[in-house]
Every structure is written in C-alpha cells, then in structure tokens.
C-alpha cells in the first residue's frame, strides 16, 4: 500500500511512545536491582529458619559436666549422673559421653599441639528434654546434689542468646540492604524521568499552552515508568526464583546447606516484587515529573 494511504502515517504520535529503544537499559538495571532485593529476602528467610532450628535444638538439650570425686572414677561418676538424670521428670534421655567424645569437644579450644592424655578431662552427660514439659536446669542440679554428685548444668542459654542476637542483626541488615536497593531503583527512575522530560521540553510547553494540567503530564510519566518497573520486577523476581529453586534442589532436604536452609515456601517472597517495583517507580516518576514540570513552567 502506498504510504500516503497508510492510516498509521496520519495517526498522531503519542506524547510518550509505548516502547523506546532506550528502555532496554533501564529495564536491565531495574531487573538487576529487583533480583538483588529478592535474593536479600530469600537470605533473610533462610537465616531466620536456621536460627529457629538452632534455637529449638539448644532449648531441647542440656549438657552436664561431671567432676568425679577422689573415691570415684570419671566413668562411674558420669554413668551415675546419667542414671540420676534419666529419672528426672521432663527428661527424655540422658547418656554419658565417652572420653574420646569429650576430648573431641575440648580439642578445638586447646589446639592440636595439646596432649589430652594426661589432662583430667571432665566427663559429659548429654540430656535430651521432653518437648511437652521439659525440665529446667534447677531441677537437674537438685537431682545431682541429692545423689552427692559434683556437676555443672549448662542449659545453653548463652549460645541461645548469641543465636537470637545474630538472627536479629541479620534481619536488620537485610532490611537495610532492601531499603538501599529500593532507593537506588527510585534514583534510576527519577533520572530516567528527568531525561525524558528534558527531551520533550518543547512538547510540555505546548501542552501547557493548550491548557493541559501538570497532573495530566505527570501521570503519563508515572504510568510509563510503572509499567517498565513492573516488567523489570517480574524479570528479576523470576531469575531469583529460578536461582532459589536451583539451590533448593542442589541442597536436597536442607536447601542450600544445613546451615542456610532454603524452603520452597521462601520462593513466595518474590511474588510482590513486580508490584513493589511498580509502586516505587510510580512514586519516583510522579514526584520528579511534578517538580520538573513546575520548573519548566
């Protein structure tokens, strides 16, 4: 068909075209930022799950350090302590650890050069508590004193506080990283909005002369960059979900590793990413466009 009779030739061009060759770079940058934000969310969820698992393990067990008397061998003292603790209400199991296991626990603190054969290594008793009604450290200490045993009960409260403190720090770090990424995305969108308005300054002035309000022009940029950010957010979230699924499959039942488990439900955290990216982009574009339009006026 001759170009003169092509309807597209005479159709007025939109103020902001639906697609622009320069949008690909913006989509890539925002997609990378969304990908990093999703990875941060997955990392925070995995660290919270790991901390919860360690806390459950520590609260469900206690360690008893038995110091034998001069008239008793270390093994017999540990065996008597285990028998005593097994009869305490709220204790599911109590077992005395061999000297080799106690030496393996002490060796990292003393170094490889230390000769443990001549040292008076204390005997340890591992106590597993009942989940419904666990015994407390005071009950175990009373039972041991009643049998004339010199022992120290470690309820792992110090380690539990460290784990909870570390989990809280990880959450705050994750929140800080997420806010930094959101701020970076908003700055990128603001820069793109400023560049788009500067390139169309004459058109903006004509629209003002024709009676167009600032809100109408700002909405055009707001809608445009919200769509771009939503697309970029979907791409970044999809990439993060694929990576998270790969880590979950590679790690088997423990996710990435037993230390940092990734669950299938964690992948749901990436679903709000396109909407969040669109909202951040819309807000940044609206504020930037409104400010620049007033300057141009």
CSV table of C-alpha atoms in Angstrom, one decimal:
chain,number,residue,atom,x,y,z
A,1,UNK,CA,0.0,0.0,0.0
A,2,UNK,CA,1.2,3.5,-0.8
A,3,UNK,CA,2.5,5.3,2.3
A,4,UNK,CA,0.1,8.2,1.6
A,5,UNK,CA,-2.9,5.9,2.3
A,6,UNK,CA,-1.3,4.2,5.3
A,7,UNK,CA,-3.5,5.1,8.3
A,8,UNK,CA,-0.5,4.9,10.7
A,9,UNK,CA,1.1,7.7,8.7
A,10,UNK,CA,-1.6,10.2,9.7
A,11,UNK,CA,-2.2,8.8,13.2
A,12,UNK,CA,-0.8,11.3,15.8
A,13,UNK,CA,2.2,10.1,17.6
A,14,UNK,CA,1.8,9.7,21.4
A,15,UNK,CA,3.5,12.0,23.7
A,16,UNK,CA,5.3,9.1,25.3
A,17,UNK,CA,5.6,6.1,22.9
A,18,UNK,CA,4.7,2.7,24.3
A,19,UNK,CA,8.2,1.4,23.6
A,20,UNK,CA,11.6,3.1,23.3
A,21,UNK,CA,14.9,1.7,22.3
A,22,UNK,CA,16.4,3.3,25.4
A,23,UNK,CA,14.1,1.4,27.7
A,24,UNK,CA,16.1,-1.8,27.5
A,25,UNK,CA,19.0,-0.4,29.6
A,26,UNK,CA,16.5,0.9,32.2
A,27,UNK,CA,14.7,-2.5,32.3
A,28,UNK,CA,18.1,-4.3,32.8
A,29,UNK,CA,19.2,-2.0,35.6
A,30,UNK,CA,15.9,-2.2,37.5
A,31,UNK,CA,15.7,-6.0,36.9
A,32,UNK,CA,19.2,-6.4,38.5
A,33,UNK,CA,18.1,-4.3,41.5
A,34,UNK,CA,14.9,-6.4,41.9
A,35,UNK,CA,16.9,-9.6,41.6
A,36,UNK,CA,19.3,-8.5,44.4
A,37,UNK,CA,16.3,-7.4,46.5
A,38,UNK,CA,14.7,-10.9,46.1
A,39,UNK,CA,18.0,-12.6,46.9
A,40,UNK,CA,18.2,-10.5,50.1
A,41,UNK,CA,14.6,-11.6,51.1
A,42,UNK,CA,15.5,-15.2,50.5
A,43,UNK,CA,18.7,-14.9,52.5
A,44,UNK,CA,16.8,-13.3,55.5
A,45,UNK,CA,14.2,-16.0,55.4
A,46,UNK,CA,16.8,-18.8,55.3
A,47,UNK,CA,18.8,-17.2,58.1
A,48,UNK,CA,15.7,-16.9,60.3
A,49,UNK,CA,14.8,-20.6,59.7
A,50,UNK,CA,18.4,-21.7,60.5
A,51,UNK,CA,18.3,-19.6,63.7
A,52,UNK,CA,14.9,-21.1,64.7
A,53,UNK,CA,16.3,-24.6,64.1
A,54,UNK,CA,19.4,-24.0,66.2
A,55,UNK,CA,17.2,-22.4,69.0
A,56,UNK,CA,14.9,-25.5,69.0
A,57,UNK,CA,17.9,-27.8,69.2
A,58,UNK,CA,19.5,-25.9,72.0
A,59,UNK,CA,16.4,-25.5,74.1
A,60,UNK,CA,15.7,-29.2,73.8
A,61,UNK,CA,19.0,-30.3,75.2
A,62,UNK,CA,21.4,-29.7,78.1
A,63,UNK,CA,24.9,-30.6,78.8
A,64,UNK,CA,26.1,-31.7,82.3
A,65,UNK,CA,29.8,-31.5,83.2
A,66,UNK,CA,30.6,-34.1,85.9
A,67,UNK,CA,33.6,-33.7,88.2
A,68,UNK,CA,34.3,-37.1,89.8
A,69,UNK,CA,35.4,-37.3,93.5
A,70,UNK,CA,38.7,-38.8,94.6
A,71,UNK,CA,36.9,-42.0,95.6
A,72,UNK,CA,35.2,-42.5,92.2
A,73,UNK,CA,36.4,-42.9,88.6
A,74,UNK,CA,35.3,-40.4,86.0
A,75,UNK,CA,33.4,-43.1,84.0
A,76,UNK,CA,31.4,-44.3,87.0
A,77,UNK,CA,30.6,-40.7,88.1
A,78,UNK,CA,29.3,-40.0,84.6
A,79,UNK,CA,27.3,-43.2,84.5
A,80,UNK,CA,25.7,-42.4,87.9
A,81,UNK,CA,24.9,-38.9,86.8
A,82,UNK,CA,23.2,-40.2,83.6
A,83,UNK,CA,21.2,-42.7,85.6
A,84,UNK,CA,20.1,-40.0,88.0
A,85,UNK,CA,19.1,-37.5,85.3
A,86,UNK,CA,17.2,-40.1,83.3
A,87,UNK,CA,14.8,-40.4,86.3
A,88,UNK,CA,14.1,-36.7,86.5
A,89,UNK,CA,10.6,-35.6,85.3
A,90,UNK,CA,10.8,-33.8,82.0
A,91,UNK,CA,14.0,-35.6,80.8
A,92,UNK,CA,13.5,-37.9,77.8
A,93,UNK,CA,17.1,-39.3,77.7
A,94,UNK,CA,20.4,-38.9,79.5
A,95,UNK,CA,23.5,-40.6,78.2
A,96,UNK,CA,27.2,-40.3,79.3
A,97,UNK,CA,29.6,-39.5,76.6
A,98,UNK,CA,32.9,-41.4,76.2
A,99,UNK,CA,36.2,-39.8,77.0
A,100,UNK,CA,37.0,-39.7,73.3
A,101,UNK,CA,34.0,-37.5,72.5
A,102,UNK,CA,34.7,-35.2,75.4
A,103,UNK,CA,38.3,-34.8,74.1
A,104,UNK,CA,37.0,-34.1,70.6
A,105,UNK,CA,34.9,-31.2,72.1
A,106,UNK,CA,37.8,-29.8,74.1
A,107,UNK,CA,40.5,-30.2,71.4
A,108,UNK,CA,39.5,-27.1,69.3
A,109,UNK,CA,39.9,-24.9,72.4
A,110,UNK,CA,43.3,-26.2,73.4
A,111,UNK,CA,44.8,-26.7,69.9
A,112,UNK,CA,46.2,-29.6,68.1
A,113,UNK,CA,49.5,-29.5,70.0
A,114,UNK,CA,47.9,-30.2,73.4
A,115,UNK,CA,48.3,-33.7,74.8
A,116,UNK,CA,45.0,-34.6,76.3
A,117,UNK,CA,46.0,-38.0,77.5
A,118,UNK,CA,47.5,-36.6,80.8
A,119,UNK,CA,44.8,-34.0,81.4
A,120,UNK,CA,41.9,-34.6,83.7
A,121,UNK,CA,39.2,-34.3,81.0
A,122,UNK,CA,35.7,-33.9,82.6
A,123,UNK,CA,33.0,-36.3,81.7
A,124,UNK,CA,30.0,-35.0,79.9
A,125,UNK,CA,26.3,-36.2,80.1
A,126,UNK,CA,24.1,-35.2,77.2
A,127,UNK,CA,20.5,-34.6,78.3
A,128,UNK,CA,17.5,-34.6,75.9
A,129,UNK,CA,14.4,-32.9,77.3
A,130,UNK,CA,10.8,-33.7,76.7
A,131,UNK,CA,9.1,-31.3,74.2
A,132,UNK,CA,5.8,-31.0,76.1
A,133,UNK,CA,7.1,-30.4,79.6
A,134,UNK,CA,10.9,-30.0,79.6
A,135,UNK,CA,12.8,-30.0,82.9
A,136,UNK,CA,14.8,-26.9,83.8
A,137,UNK,CA,18.4,-26.6,84.9
A,138,UNK,CA,17.5,-26.1,88.6
A,139,UNK,CA,15.6,-29.5,88.7
A,140,UNK,CA,18.6,-31.3,87.2
A,141,UNK,CA,21.0,-29.6,89.7
A,142,UNK,CA,18.8,-30.6,92.6
A,143,UNK,CA,18.7,-34.2,91.5
A,144,UNK,CA,22.5,-34.3,91.1
A,145,UNK,CA,23.1,-32.8,94.5
A,146,UNK,CA,20.8,-35.3,96.1
A,147,UNK,CA,23.0,-38.1,94.8
A,148,UNK,CA,26.1,-36.4,96.0
A,149,UNK,CA,27.4,-35.6,92.5
A,150,UNK,CA,29.6,-32.6,91.8
A,151,UNK,CA,28.3,-31.4,88.4
A,152,UNK,CA,27.6,-28.2,86.4
A,153,UNK,CA,24.4,-28.0,84.2
A,154,UNK,CA,24.8,-26.0,81.0
A,155,UNK,CA,21.3,-25.1,79.6
A,156,UNK,CA,22.9,-23.4,76.5
A,157,UNK,CA,21.3,-20.1,77.4
A,158,UNK,CA,24.4,-18.2,76.4
A,159,UNK,CA,24.6,-19.8,73.0
A,160,UNK,CA,20.8,-19.2,72.5
A,161,UNK,CA,21.2,-15.5,73.2
A,162,UNK,CA,24.0,-15.3,70.7
A,163,UNK,CA,21.9,-17.0,68.0
A,164,UNK,CA,18.9,-14.8,68.6
A,165,UNK,CA,21.1,-11.7,68.6
A,166,UNK,CA,22.7,-12.8,65.3
A,167,UNK,CA,19.3,-13.5,63.7
A,168,UNK,CA,18.1,-10.0,64.7
A,169,UNK,CA,21.3,-8.5,63.2
A,170,UNK,CA,20.7,-10.5,60.0
A,171,UNK,CA,17.2,-9.2,59.8
A,172,UNK,CA,18.2,-5.6,60.2
A,173,UNK,CA,21.0,-5.9,57.7
A,174,UNK,CA,18.5,-7.5,55.2
A,175,UNK,CA,16.1,-4.6,55.8
A,176,UNK,CA,18.9,-2.1,55.3
A,177,UNK,CA,20.0,-3.7,52.1
A,178,UNK,CA,16.4,-3.8,50.8
A,179,UNK,CA,15.9,-0.1,51.5
A,180,UNK,CA,19.2,0.8,49.8
A,181,UNK,CA,18.1,-1.2,46.7
A,182,UNK,CA,14.7,0.5,46.7
A,183,UNK,CA,16.4,3.9,47.0
A,184,UNK,CA,18.7,3.0,44.1
A,185,UNK,CA,15.8,2.0,41.9
A,186,UNK,CA,13.9,5.2,42.8
A,187,UNK,CA,17.1,7.2,41.8
A,188,UNK,CA,17.3,5.4,38.5
A,189,UNK,CA,13.7,6.0,37.7
A,190,UNK,CA,14.0,9.7,38.7
A,191,UNK,CA,17.0,10.1,36.4
A,192,UNK,CA,15.1,8.5,33.5
A,193,UNK,CA,12.1,10.7,34.2
A,194,UNK,CA,14.2,13.8,34.2
A,195,UNK,CA,15.9,12.8,31.0
A,196,UNK,CA,12.5,12.1,29.3
A,197,UNK,CA,11.1,15.4,30.3
A,198,UNK,CA,14.2,17.3,29.2
A,199,UNK,CA,14.0,15.6,25.8
A,200,UNK,CA,10.3,16.7,25.5
A,201,UNK,CA,10.5,20.2,27.0
A,202,UNK,CA,9.0,21.9,23.9
A,203,UNK,CA,6.1,19.5,23.9
A,204,UNK,CA,5.5,20.1,27.6
A,205,UNK,CA,5.4,23.8,26.9
A,206,UNK,CA,2.9,23.4,24.1
A,207,UNK,CA,0.7,21.2,26.3
A,208,UNK,CA,0.8,23.9,28.9
A,209,UNK,CA,-0.3,26.5,26.3
A,210,UNK,CA,-3.1,24.2,25.3
A,211,UNK,CA,-4.4,24.0,28.8
A,212,UNK,CA,-3.0,20.7,30.0
A,213,UNK,CA,-2.6,20.5,33.7
A,214,UNK,CA,0.7,19.4,35.5
A,215,UNK,CA,-1.1,16.4,37.0
A,216,UNK,CA,-2.0,15.1,33.5
A,217,UNK,CA,1.5,15.3,32.2
A,218,UNK,CA,3.0,13.7,35.4
A,219,UNK,CA,0.5,10.8,35.1
A,220,UNK,CA,1.9,10.0,31.7
A,221,UNK,CA,5.4,9.5,33.1
A,222,UNK,CA,4.1,7.8,36.2
A,223,UNK,CA,2.2,5.2,34.2
A,224,UNK,CA,5.0,4.6,31.7
A,225,UNK,CA,7.8,4.0,34.3
A,226,UNK,CA,5.4,1.9,36.5
A,227,UNK,CA,4.9,-0.5,33.5
A,228,UNK,CA,8.7,-0.6,32.9
A,229,UNK,CA,9.4,-1.3,36.5
A,230,UNK,CA,6.7,-4.0,36.7
A,231,UNK,CA,8.3,-5.7,33.8
A,232,UNK,CA,11.7,-5.4,35.2
A,233,UNK,CA,10.5,-6.6,38.6
A,234,UNK,CA,8.9,-9.7,37.0
A,235,UNK,CA,12.2,-10.5,35.3
A,236,UNK,CA,14.3,-10.0,38.4
A,237,UNK,CA,11.8,-12.0,40.6
A,238,UNK,CA,11.8,-14.8,38.1
A,239,UNK,CA,15.5,-15.0,38.0
A,240,UNK,CA,15.7,-15.0,41.8
A,241,UNK,CA,13.1,-17.7,42.0
A,242,UNK,CA,14.9,-19.9,39.5
A,243,UNK,CA,18.2,-19.5,41.5
A,244,UNK,CA,16.4,-20.2,44.8
A,245,UNK,CA,14.8,-23.3,43.3
A,246,UNK,CA,18.2,-24.5,42.0
A,247,UNK,CA,19.7,-24.0,45.4
A,248,UNK,CA,16.8,-25.9,47.0
A,249,UNK,CA,17.2,-28.8,44.6
A,250,UNK,CA,21.0,-28.9,44.9
A,251,UNK,CA,20.8,-28.9,48.7
A,252,UNK,CA,18.2,-31.6,48.9
A,253,UNK,CA,16.1,-31.5,52.0
A,254,UNK,CA,18.3,-29.0,53.7
A,255,UNK,CA,18.1,-26.4,50.9
A,256,UNK,CA,21.5,-24.8,50.2
A,257,UNK,CA,23.2,-26.3,53.2
A,258,UNK,CA,22.1,-27.5,56.6
A,259,UNK,CA,23.4,-24.1,57.9
A,260,UNK,CA,21.4,-22.0,55.5
A,261,UNK,CA,18.2,-23.9,54.5
A,262,UNK,CA,16.1,-22.7,51.7
A,263,UNK,CA,12.4,-23.9,51.6
A,264,UNK,CA,10.0,-24.0,48.7
A,265,UNK,CA,7.7,-21.6,50.5
A,266,UNK,CA,10.5,-19.0,50.6
A,267,UNK,CA,10.1,-18.6,46.8
A,268,UNK,CA,6.7,-16.9,47.5
A,269,UNK,CA,8.6,-13.9,48.9
A,270,UNK,CA,9.5,-12.9,45.3
A,271,UNK,CA,5.8,-12.6,44.2
A,272,UNK,CA,5.3,-9.0,45.5
A,273,UNK,CA,8.4,-7.8,43.7
A,274,UNK,CA,6.8,-6.6,40.4
A,275,UNK,CA,4.1,-4.7,42.3
A,276,UNK,CA,6.6,-3.2,44.7
A,277,UNK,CA,8.9,-2.1,41.9
A,278,UNK,CA,5.9,-0.5,40.0
A,279,UNK,CA,4.9,1.4,43.2
A,280,UNK,CA,8.4,2.7,43.8
A,281,UNK,CA,8.8,3.7,40.2
A,282,UNK,CA,5.4,5.4,40.0
A,283,UNK,CA,6.1,7.4,43.1
A,284,UNK,CA,9.6,8.4,42.0
A,285,UNK,CA,8.4,9.3,38.5
A,286,UNK,CA,5.4,11.3,39.8
A,287,UNK,CA,7.5,13.3,42.2
A,288,UNK,CA,10.2,14.0,39.7
A,289,UNK,CA,7.9,14.9,36.9
A,290,UNK,CA,5.8,17.2,39.0
A,291,UNK,CA,8.9,19.0,40.2
A,292,UNK,CA,10.4,19.4,36.8
A,293,UNK,CA,7.1,20.5,35.1
A,294,UNK,CA,6.8,23.3,37.6
A,295,UNK,CA,10.4,24.4,36.8
A,296,UNK,CA,9.6,24.3,33.1
A,297,UNK,CA,6.5,26.4,33.7
